[in-house]
Tab-separated table of C-alpha atoms in Angstrom:
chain	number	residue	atom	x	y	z
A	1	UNK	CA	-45.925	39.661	-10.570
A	2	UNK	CA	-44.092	37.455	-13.048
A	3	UNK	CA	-43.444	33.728	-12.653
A	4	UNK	CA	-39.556	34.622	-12.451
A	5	UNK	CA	-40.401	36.326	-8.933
A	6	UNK	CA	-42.296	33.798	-7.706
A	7	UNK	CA	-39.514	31.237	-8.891
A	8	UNK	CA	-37.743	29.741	-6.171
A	9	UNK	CA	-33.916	31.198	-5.789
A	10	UNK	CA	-31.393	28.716	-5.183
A	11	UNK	CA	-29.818	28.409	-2.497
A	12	UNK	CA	-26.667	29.772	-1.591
A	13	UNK	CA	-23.289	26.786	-1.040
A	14	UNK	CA	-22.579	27.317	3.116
A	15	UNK	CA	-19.419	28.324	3.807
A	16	UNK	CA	-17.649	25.310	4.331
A	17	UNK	CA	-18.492	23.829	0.682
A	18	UNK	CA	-17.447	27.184	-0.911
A	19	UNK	CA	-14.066	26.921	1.149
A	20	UNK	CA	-13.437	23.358	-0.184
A	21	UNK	CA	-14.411	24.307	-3.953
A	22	UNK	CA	-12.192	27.007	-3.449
A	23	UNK	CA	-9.391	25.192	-2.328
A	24	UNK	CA	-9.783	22.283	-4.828
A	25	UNK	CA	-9.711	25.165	-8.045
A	26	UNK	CA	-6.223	26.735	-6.338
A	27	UNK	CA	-4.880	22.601	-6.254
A	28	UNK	CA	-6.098	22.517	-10.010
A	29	UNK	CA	-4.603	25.863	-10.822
A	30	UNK	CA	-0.994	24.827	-9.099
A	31	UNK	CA	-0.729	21.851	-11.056
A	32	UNK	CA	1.695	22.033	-13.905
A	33	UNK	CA	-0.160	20.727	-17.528
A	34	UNK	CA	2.998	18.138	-17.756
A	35	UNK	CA	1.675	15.894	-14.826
A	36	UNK	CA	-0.262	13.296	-15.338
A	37	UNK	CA	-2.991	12.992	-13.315
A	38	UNK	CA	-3.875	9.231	-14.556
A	39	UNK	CA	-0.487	7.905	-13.068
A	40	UNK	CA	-1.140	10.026	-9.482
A	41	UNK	CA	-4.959	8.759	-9.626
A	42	UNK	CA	-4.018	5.323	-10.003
A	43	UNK	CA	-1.640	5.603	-7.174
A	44	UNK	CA	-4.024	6.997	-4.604
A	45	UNK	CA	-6.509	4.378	-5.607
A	46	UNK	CA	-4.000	1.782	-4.517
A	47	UNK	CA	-2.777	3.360	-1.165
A	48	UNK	CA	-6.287	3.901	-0.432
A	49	UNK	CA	-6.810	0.336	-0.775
A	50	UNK	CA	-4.108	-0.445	1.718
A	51	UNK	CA	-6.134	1.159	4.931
A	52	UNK	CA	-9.198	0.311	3.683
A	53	UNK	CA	-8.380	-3.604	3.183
A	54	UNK	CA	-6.597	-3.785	6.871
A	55	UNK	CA	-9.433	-2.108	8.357
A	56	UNK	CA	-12.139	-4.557	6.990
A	57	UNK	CA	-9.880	-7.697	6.848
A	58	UNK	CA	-8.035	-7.104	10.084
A	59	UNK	CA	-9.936	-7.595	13.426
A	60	UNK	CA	-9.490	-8.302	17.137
A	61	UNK	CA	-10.356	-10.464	20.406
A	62	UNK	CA	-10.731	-9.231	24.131
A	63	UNK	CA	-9.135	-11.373	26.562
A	64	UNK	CA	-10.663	-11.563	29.945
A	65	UNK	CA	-7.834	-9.715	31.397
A	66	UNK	CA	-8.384	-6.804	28.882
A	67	UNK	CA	-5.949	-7.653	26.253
A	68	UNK	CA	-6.191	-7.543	22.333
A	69	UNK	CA	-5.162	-10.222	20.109
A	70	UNK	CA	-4.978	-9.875	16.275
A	71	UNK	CA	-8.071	-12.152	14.651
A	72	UNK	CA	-9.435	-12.126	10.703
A	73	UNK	CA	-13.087	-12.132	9.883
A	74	UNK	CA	-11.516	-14.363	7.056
A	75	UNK	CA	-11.308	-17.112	9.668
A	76	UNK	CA	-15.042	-16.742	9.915
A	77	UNK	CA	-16.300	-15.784	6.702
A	78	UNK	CA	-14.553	-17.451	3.563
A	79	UNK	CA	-16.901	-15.326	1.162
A	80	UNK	CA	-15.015	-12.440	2.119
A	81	UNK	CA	-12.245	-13.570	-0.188
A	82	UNK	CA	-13.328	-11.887	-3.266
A	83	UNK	CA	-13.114	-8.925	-1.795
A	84	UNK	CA	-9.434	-9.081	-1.170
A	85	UNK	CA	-9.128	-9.467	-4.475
A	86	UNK	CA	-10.466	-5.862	-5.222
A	87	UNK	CA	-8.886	-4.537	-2.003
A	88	UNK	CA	-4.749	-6.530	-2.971
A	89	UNK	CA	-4.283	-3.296	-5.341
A	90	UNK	CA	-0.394	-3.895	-4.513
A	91	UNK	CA	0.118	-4.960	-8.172
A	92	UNK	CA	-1.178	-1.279	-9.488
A	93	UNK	CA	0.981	0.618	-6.830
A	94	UNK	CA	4.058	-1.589	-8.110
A	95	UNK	CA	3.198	-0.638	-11.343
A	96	UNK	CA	2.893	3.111	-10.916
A	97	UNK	CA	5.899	2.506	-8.774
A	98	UNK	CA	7.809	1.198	-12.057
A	99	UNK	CA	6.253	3.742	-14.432
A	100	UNK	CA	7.199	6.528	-12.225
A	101	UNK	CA	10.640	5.833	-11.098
A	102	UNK	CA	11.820	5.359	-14.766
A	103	UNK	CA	10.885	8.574	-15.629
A	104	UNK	CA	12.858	10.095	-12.400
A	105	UNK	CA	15.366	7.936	-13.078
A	106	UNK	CA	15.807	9.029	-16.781
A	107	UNK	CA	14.768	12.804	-15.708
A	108	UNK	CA	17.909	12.484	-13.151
A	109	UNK	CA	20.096	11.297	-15.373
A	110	UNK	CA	19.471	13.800	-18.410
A	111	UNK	CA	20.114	16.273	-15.478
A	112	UNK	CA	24.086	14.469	-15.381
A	113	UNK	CA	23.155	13.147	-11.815
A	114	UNK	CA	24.486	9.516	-11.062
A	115	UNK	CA	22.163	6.356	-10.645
A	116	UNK	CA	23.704	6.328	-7.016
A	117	UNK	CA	22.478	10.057	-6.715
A	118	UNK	CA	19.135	9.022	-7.876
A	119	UNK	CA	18.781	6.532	-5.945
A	120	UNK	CA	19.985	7.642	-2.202
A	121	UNK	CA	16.775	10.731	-2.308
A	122	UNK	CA	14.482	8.061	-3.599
A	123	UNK	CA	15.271	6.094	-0.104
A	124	UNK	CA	15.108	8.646	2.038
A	125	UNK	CA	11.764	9.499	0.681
A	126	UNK	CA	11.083	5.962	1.894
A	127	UNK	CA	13.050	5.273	4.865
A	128	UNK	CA	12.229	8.865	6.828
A	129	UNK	CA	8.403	8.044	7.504
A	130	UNK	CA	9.444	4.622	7.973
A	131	UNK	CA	12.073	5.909	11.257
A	132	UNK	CA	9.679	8.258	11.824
A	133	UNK	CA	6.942	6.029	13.033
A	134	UNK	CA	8.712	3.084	14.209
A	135	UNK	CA	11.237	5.523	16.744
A	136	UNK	CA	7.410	7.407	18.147
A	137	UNK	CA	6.150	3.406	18.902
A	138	UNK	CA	9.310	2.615	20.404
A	139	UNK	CA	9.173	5.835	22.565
A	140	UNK	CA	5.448	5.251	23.660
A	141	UNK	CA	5.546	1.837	24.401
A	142	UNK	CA	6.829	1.753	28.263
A	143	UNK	CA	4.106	5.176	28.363
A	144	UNK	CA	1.550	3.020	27.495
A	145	UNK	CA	2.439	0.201	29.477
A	146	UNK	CA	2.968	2.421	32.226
A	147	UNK	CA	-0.714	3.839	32.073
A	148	UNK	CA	-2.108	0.262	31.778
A	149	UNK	CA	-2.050	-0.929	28.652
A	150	UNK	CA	-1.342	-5.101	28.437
A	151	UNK	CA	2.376	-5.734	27.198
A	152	UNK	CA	0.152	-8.446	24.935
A	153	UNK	CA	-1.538	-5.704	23.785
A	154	UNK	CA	1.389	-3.565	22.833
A	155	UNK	CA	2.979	-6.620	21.279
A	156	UNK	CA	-0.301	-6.859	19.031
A	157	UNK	CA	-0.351	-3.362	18.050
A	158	UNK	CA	3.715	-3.541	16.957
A	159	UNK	CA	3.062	-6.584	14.830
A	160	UNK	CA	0.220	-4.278	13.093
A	161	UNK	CA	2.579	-1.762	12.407
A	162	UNK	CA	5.178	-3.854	11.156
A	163	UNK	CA	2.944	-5.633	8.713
A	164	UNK	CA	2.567	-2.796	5.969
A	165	UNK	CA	6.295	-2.147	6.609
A	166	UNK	CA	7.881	-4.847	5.257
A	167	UNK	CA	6.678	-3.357	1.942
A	168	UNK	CA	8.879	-0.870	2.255
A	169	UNK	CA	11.844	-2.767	2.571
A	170	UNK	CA	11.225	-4.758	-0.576
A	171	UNK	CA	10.159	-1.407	-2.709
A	172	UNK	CA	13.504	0.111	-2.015
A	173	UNK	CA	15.547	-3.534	-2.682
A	174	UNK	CA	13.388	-3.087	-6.385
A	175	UNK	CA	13.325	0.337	-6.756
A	176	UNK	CA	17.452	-0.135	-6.174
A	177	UNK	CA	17.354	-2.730	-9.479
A	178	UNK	CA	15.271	0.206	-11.887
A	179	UNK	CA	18.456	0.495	-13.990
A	180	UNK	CA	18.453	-3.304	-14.561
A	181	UNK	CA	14.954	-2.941	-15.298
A	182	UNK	CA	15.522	-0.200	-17.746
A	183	UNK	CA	18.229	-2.430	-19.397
A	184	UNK	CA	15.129	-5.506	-19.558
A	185	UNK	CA	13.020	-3.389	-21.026
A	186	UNK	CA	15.522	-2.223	-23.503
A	187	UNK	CA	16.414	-5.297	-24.738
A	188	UNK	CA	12.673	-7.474	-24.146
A	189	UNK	CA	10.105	-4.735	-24.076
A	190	UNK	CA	7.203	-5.950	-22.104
A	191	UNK	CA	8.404	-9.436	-22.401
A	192	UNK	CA	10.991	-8.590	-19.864
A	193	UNK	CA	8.740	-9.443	-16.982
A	194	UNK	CA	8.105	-12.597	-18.340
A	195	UNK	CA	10.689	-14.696	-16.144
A	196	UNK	CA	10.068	-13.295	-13.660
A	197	UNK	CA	6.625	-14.722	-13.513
A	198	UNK	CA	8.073	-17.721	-14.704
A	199	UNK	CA	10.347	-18.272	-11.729
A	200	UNK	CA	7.155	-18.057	-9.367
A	201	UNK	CA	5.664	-20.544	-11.190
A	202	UNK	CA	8.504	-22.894	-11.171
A	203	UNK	CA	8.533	-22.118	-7.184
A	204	UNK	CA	5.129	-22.932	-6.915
A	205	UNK	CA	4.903	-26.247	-8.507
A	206	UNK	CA	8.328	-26.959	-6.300
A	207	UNK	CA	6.548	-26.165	-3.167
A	208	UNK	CA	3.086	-27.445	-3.733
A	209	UNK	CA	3.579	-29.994	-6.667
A	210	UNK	CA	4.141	-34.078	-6.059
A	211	UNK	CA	8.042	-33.253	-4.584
A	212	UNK	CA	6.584	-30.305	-2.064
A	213	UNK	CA	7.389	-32.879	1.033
A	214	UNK	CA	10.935	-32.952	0.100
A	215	UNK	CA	11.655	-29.385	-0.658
A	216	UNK	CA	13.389	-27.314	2.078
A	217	UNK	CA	10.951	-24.682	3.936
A	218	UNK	CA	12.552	-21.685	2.476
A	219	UNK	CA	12.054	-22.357	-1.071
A	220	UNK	CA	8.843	-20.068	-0.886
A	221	UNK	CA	11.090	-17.213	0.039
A	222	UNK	CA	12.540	-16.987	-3.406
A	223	UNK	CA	9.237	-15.507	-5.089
A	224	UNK	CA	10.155	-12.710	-2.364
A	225	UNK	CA	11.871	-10.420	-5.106
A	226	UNK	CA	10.459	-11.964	-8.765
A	227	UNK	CA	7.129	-12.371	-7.225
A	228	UNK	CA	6.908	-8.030	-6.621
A	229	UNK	CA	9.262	-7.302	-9.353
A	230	UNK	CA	7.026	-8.079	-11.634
A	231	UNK	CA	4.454	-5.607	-11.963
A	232	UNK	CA	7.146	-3.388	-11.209
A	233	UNK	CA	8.622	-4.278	-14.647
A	234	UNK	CA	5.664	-4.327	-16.285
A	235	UNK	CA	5.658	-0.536	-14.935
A	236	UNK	CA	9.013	0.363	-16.647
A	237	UNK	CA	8.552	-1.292	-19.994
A	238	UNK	CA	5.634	0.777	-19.815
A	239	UNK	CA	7.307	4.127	-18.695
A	240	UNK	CA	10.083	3.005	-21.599
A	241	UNK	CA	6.869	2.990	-23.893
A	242	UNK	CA	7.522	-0.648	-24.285
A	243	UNK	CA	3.833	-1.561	-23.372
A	244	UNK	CA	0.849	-0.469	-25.330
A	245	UNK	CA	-3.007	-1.036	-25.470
A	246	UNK	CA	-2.530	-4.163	-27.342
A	247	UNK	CA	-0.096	-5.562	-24.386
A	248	UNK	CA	-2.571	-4.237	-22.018
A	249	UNK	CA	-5.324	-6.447	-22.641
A	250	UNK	CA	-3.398	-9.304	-23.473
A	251	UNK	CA	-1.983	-8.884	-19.900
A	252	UNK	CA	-5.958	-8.104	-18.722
A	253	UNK	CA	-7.188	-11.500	-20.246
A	254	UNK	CA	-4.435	-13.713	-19.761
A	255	UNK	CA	-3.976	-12.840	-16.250
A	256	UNK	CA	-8.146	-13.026	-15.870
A	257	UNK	CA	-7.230	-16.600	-17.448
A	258	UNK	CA	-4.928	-17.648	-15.165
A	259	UNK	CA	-6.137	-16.426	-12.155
A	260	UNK	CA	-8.882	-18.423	-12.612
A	261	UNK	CA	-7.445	-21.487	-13.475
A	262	UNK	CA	-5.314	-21.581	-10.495
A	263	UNK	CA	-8.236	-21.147	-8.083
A	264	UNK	CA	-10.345	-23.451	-10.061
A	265	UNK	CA	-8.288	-25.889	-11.115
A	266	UNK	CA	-5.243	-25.983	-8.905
A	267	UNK	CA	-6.969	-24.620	-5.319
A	268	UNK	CA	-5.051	-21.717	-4.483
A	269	UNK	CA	-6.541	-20.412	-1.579
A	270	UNK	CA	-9.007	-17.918	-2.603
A	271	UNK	CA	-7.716	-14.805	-0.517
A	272	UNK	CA	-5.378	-12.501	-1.560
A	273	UNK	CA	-3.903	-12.264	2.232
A	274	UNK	CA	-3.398	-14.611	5.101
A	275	UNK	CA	-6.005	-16.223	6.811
A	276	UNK	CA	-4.844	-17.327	10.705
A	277	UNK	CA	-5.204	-21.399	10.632
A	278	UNK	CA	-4.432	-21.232	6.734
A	279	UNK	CA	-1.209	-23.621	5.582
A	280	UNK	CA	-0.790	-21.920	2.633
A	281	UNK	CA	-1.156	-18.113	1.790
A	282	UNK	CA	-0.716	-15.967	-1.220
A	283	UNK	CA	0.560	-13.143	-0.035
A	284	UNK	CA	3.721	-13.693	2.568
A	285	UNK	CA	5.706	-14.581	0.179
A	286	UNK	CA	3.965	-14.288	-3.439
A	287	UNK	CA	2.366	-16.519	-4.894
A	288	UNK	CA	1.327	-17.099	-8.911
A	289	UNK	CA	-2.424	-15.755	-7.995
A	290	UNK	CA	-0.890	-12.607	-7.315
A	291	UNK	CA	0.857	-12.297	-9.917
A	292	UNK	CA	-2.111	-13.272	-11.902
A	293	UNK	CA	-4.451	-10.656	-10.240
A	294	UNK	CA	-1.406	-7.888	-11.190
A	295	UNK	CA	-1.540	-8.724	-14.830
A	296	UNK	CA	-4.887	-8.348	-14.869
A	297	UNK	CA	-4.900	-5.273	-12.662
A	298	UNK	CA	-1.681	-3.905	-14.919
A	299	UNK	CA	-3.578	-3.985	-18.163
A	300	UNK	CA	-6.898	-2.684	-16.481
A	301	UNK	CA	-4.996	0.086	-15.184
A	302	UNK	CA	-3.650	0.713	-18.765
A	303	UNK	CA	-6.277	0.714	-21.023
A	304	UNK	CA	-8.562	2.930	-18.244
A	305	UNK	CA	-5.688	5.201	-18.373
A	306	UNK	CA	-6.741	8.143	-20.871
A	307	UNK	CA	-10.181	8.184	-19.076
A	308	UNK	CA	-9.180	8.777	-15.679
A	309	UNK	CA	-6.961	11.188	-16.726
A	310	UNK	CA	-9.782	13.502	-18.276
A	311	UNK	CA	-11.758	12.264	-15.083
A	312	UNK	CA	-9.110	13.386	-13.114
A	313	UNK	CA	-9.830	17.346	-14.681
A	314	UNK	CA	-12.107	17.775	-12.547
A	315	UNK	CA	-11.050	19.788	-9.629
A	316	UNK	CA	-13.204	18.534	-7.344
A	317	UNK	CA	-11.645	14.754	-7.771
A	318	UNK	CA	-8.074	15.917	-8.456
A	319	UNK	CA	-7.589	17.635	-5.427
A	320	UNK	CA	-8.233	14.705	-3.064
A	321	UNK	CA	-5.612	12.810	-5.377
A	322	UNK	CA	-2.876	14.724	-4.762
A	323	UNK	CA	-3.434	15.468	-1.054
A	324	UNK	CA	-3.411	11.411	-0.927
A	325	UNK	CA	0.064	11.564	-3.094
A	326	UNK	CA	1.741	13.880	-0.931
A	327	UNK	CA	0.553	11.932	2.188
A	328	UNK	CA	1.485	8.485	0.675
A	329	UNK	CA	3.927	7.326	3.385
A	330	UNK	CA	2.331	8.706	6.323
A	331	UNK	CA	-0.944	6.991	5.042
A	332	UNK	CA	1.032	3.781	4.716
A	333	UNK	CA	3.016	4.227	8.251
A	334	UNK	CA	-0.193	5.095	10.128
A	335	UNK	CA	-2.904	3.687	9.557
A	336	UNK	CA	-2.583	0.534	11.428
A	337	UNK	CA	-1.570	2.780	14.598
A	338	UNK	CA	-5.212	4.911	14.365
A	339	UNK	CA	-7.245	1.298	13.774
A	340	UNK	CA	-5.207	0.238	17.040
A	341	UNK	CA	-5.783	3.282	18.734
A	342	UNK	CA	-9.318	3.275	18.695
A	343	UNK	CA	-9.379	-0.468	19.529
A	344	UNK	CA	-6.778	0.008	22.682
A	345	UNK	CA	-8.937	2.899	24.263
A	346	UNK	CA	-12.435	0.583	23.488
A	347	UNK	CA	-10.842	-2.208	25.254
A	348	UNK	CA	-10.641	-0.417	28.864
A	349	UNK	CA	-14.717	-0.045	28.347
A	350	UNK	CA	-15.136	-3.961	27.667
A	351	UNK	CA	-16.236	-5.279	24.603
A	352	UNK	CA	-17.489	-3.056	21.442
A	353	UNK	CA	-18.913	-4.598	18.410
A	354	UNK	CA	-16.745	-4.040	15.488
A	355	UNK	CA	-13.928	-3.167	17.747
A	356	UNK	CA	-13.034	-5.468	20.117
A	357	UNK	CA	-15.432	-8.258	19.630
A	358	UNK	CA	-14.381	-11.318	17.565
A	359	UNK	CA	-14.521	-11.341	13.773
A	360	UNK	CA	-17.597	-13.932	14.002
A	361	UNK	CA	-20.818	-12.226	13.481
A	362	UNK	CA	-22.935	-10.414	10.321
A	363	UNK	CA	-23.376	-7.691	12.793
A	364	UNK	CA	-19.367	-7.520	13.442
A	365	UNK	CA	-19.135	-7.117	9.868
A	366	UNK	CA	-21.689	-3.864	9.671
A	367	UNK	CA	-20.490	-2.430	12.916
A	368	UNK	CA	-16.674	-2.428	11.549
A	369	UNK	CA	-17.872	-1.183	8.422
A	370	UNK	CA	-19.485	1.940	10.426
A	371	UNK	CA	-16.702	2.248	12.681
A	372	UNK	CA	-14.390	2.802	9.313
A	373	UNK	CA	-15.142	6.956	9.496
A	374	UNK	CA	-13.632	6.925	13.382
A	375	UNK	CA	-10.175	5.418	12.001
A	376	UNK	CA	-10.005	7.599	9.302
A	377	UNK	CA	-10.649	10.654	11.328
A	378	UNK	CA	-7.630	9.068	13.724
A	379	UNK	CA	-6.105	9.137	10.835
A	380	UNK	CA	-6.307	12.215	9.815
A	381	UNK	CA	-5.212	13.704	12.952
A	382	UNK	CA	-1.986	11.958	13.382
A	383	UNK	CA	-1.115	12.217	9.649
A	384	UNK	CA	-1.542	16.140	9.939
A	385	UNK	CA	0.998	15.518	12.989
A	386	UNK	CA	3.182	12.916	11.437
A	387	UNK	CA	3.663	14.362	8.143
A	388	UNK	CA	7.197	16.498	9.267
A	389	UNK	CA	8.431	12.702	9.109
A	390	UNK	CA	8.407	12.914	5.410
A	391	UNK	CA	9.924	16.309	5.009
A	392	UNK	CA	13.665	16.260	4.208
A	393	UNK	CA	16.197	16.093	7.230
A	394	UNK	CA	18.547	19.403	8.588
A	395	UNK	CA	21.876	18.732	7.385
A	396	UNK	CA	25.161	19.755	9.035
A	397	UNK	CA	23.612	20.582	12.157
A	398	UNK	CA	25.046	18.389	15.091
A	399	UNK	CA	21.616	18.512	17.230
A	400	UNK	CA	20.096	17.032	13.553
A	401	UNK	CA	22.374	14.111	13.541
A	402	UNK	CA	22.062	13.592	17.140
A	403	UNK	CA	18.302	13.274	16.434
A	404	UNK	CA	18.705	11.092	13.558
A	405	UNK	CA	20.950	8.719	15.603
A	406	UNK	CA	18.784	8.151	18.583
A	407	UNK	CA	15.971	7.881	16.437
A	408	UNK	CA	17.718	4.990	14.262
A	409	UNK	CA	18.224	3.715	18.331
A	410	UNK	CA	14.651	3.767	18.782
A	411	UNK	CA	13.164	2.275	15.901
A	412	UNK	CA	16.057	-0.543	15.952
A	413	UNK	CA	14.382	-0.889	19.266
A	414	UNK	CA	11.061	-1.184	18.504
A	415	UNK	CA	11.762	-3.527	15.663
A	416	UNK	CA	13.410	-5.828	17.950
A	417	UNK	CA	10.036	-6.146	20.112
A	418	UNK	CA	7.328	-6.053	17.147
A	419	UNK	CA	9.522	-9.044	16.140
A	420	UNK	CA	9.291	-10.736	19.577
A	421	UNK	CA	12.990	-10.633	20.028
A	422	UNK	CA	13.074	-9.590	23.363
């Protein structure tokens, strides 16, 4: 008998693995050589982010009578901060966003479509998961209150739902102004985002400099627009192949630099999102850390970009990337509803560590951290439902625009209660 007999055979891939390998080489096979992979990669990482940070960072309390309140292990745990700062990946997707919708934009117009063309499919992209999800809450809020659930509690779960939305609205408000940032770019190259981080700046020092107690209380809202713009420019000067390696890391140290200094030396606060209790936040409206942590996330995401790309090759990794791509909006839409979900159906059996227990223990941390898998599983399941919200609408049909209207109904609806309106 030779040693090649008595050699162990290897074992044969069940079923299931074969099926996914299978699947992940047809993905590969489908995808035209032109795409790159880097700029979809890149995106996925940062709407991954997005679920993943709200699910860690976002927590609840059980009233006596059964009710959930929104709470933030931040309140608890300040040395959670840093990881906001890897989890705040809104700079990259602003950035792809910008690199992206240049190239449309210049695709369209080569194609002799108006900017105004251009620009009403890139909203409905947007806005249809955006109706979509806000018209089902405002449907199943008196069924849910009907079968028991605490109007509190429904009020909690429709300011969840609202939070990631507001993104939305200020994408398409930029994504409306690419053609000025095409004309920027034109004219400054990669300096063109410059002022716009200047005019945070300037905002900043007017609301928390030596004259902050006489400046009105909406100052802070102006960093709104400049304060998101700007990676978003950095993104087109890019896509206009007006930023290069050597912009990159000058971007990469300099915002290192400055992020830094402002924590250091001028005590931002050190989280990248709100913190209940907190009078001053970075996030709601922008502050100059952010734009700090997207220059140094822009010029990361630069200089990495030929490696992930030949990363990205692999089938096994590029299929998950583009199922996460063509998912982006429901991803962004749901996710807050399956984290709710499962914390609204724990709350009838009393408290559950991780779920409905305050943000206030070590072991609240670990059993959130295990109870991640069950919300992306909820996920899952209502994105495989909710996805026909991002298909593209039935035109001429009068039952279609019947639809649309009383959908546009419900979600006005709804948006008048997450807000507390009524």
């Amino acid at each position: 008998m030779t040693s090649t007999a008595l050699a162990p055979r290897p074992a044969k891939s069940p079923k299931a693995l074969r099926a996914l390998r299978k699947t992940a080489a047809s993905i590969d096979a489908r995808t035209p050589a032109h795409r790159d992979r880097a700029i979809d990669g890149l995106r996925a990482l940062a709407l991954l982010a997005v679920p993943i940070g709200h699910w860690l960072l976002g927590g609840f309390t059980l009233d006596g009578d059964g009710t959930l309140r929104n709470a933030s292990p931040l309140s608890s745990f300040a040395f959670l901060s840093p990881a906001s700062w890897v989890l705040q990946m809104l700079g990259i997707f602003f950035l792809v966003g910008g690199y992206a919708s240049v190239l449309s934009y210049r695709r369209s117009l080569e194609r002799g479509e108006s900017a105004g063309r251009w620009l009403r499919g890139r909203v409905a992209r947007l806005g249809r998961p955006v109706l979509g999800v806000t018209a089902v809450w405002a449907a199943a809020i008196p069924v849910l209150y009907a079968l028991g659930v605490p109007s509190q509690t429904l009020h909690t779960g429709a300011t969840l739902v609202i939070q990631p939305l507001w993104f939305v609205g200020v994408y398409t408000v930029i994504t409306a102004l690419t053609p000025v940032c095409v004309r920027a770019a034109e004219r400054l190259g990669a300096w063109a985002a410059a002022p716009l981080l200047g005019t945070v700046a300037v905002v900043d020092f007017l609301r928390y400099g030596p004259y902050a107690a006489d400046m009105p209380s909406w100052l802070s809202m102006i960093n709104i627009l400049p304060g998101w713009m700007f990676a978003y420019q950095l993104g087109v000067s890019w896509g206009e192949k007006k930023l290069g390696k050597r912009g990159a890391w000058l971007l990469l140290v300099g915002g290192t630099a400055l992020f830094a200094a402002l924590l250091l030396a001028f005590h931002y606060p050190a989280s990248m999102v709100g913190v209940p209790g907190e009078a001053r936040t970075n996030s709601h409206p922008p502050s100059l850390l952010v734009l700090a942590l997207a220059a140094a996330q822009s010029g990361a995401a630069i200089l990495l970009r030929d490696r992930l790309g030949k990363l990205l090759k692999r089938p096994a990794l590029w299929a998950p990337v583009v199922i996460i791509n063509l998912s982006a909006m429901t991803i962004l839409c749901w996710h807050q509803t399956a984290m709710f979900g499962a914390a609204t159906i724990g709350s009838f059996a009393g408290p559950i560590g991780g779920l409905t227990t305050a943000p206030e223990t070590l072991g609240w941390i670990a059993a959130r951290i295990a109870w991640l898998p069950v919300f992306a599983g909820l996920l899952v399941a209502l994105g495989a439902w909710a996805r026909r919200f991002e298909a593209p609408w039935a035109v001429g049909s009068r039952a279609a625009r019947a639809r649309r209207v009383a959908a546009g109904f419900l979600a006005a609806g709804f948006a008048v209660f997450a807000l507390g309106l009524a």
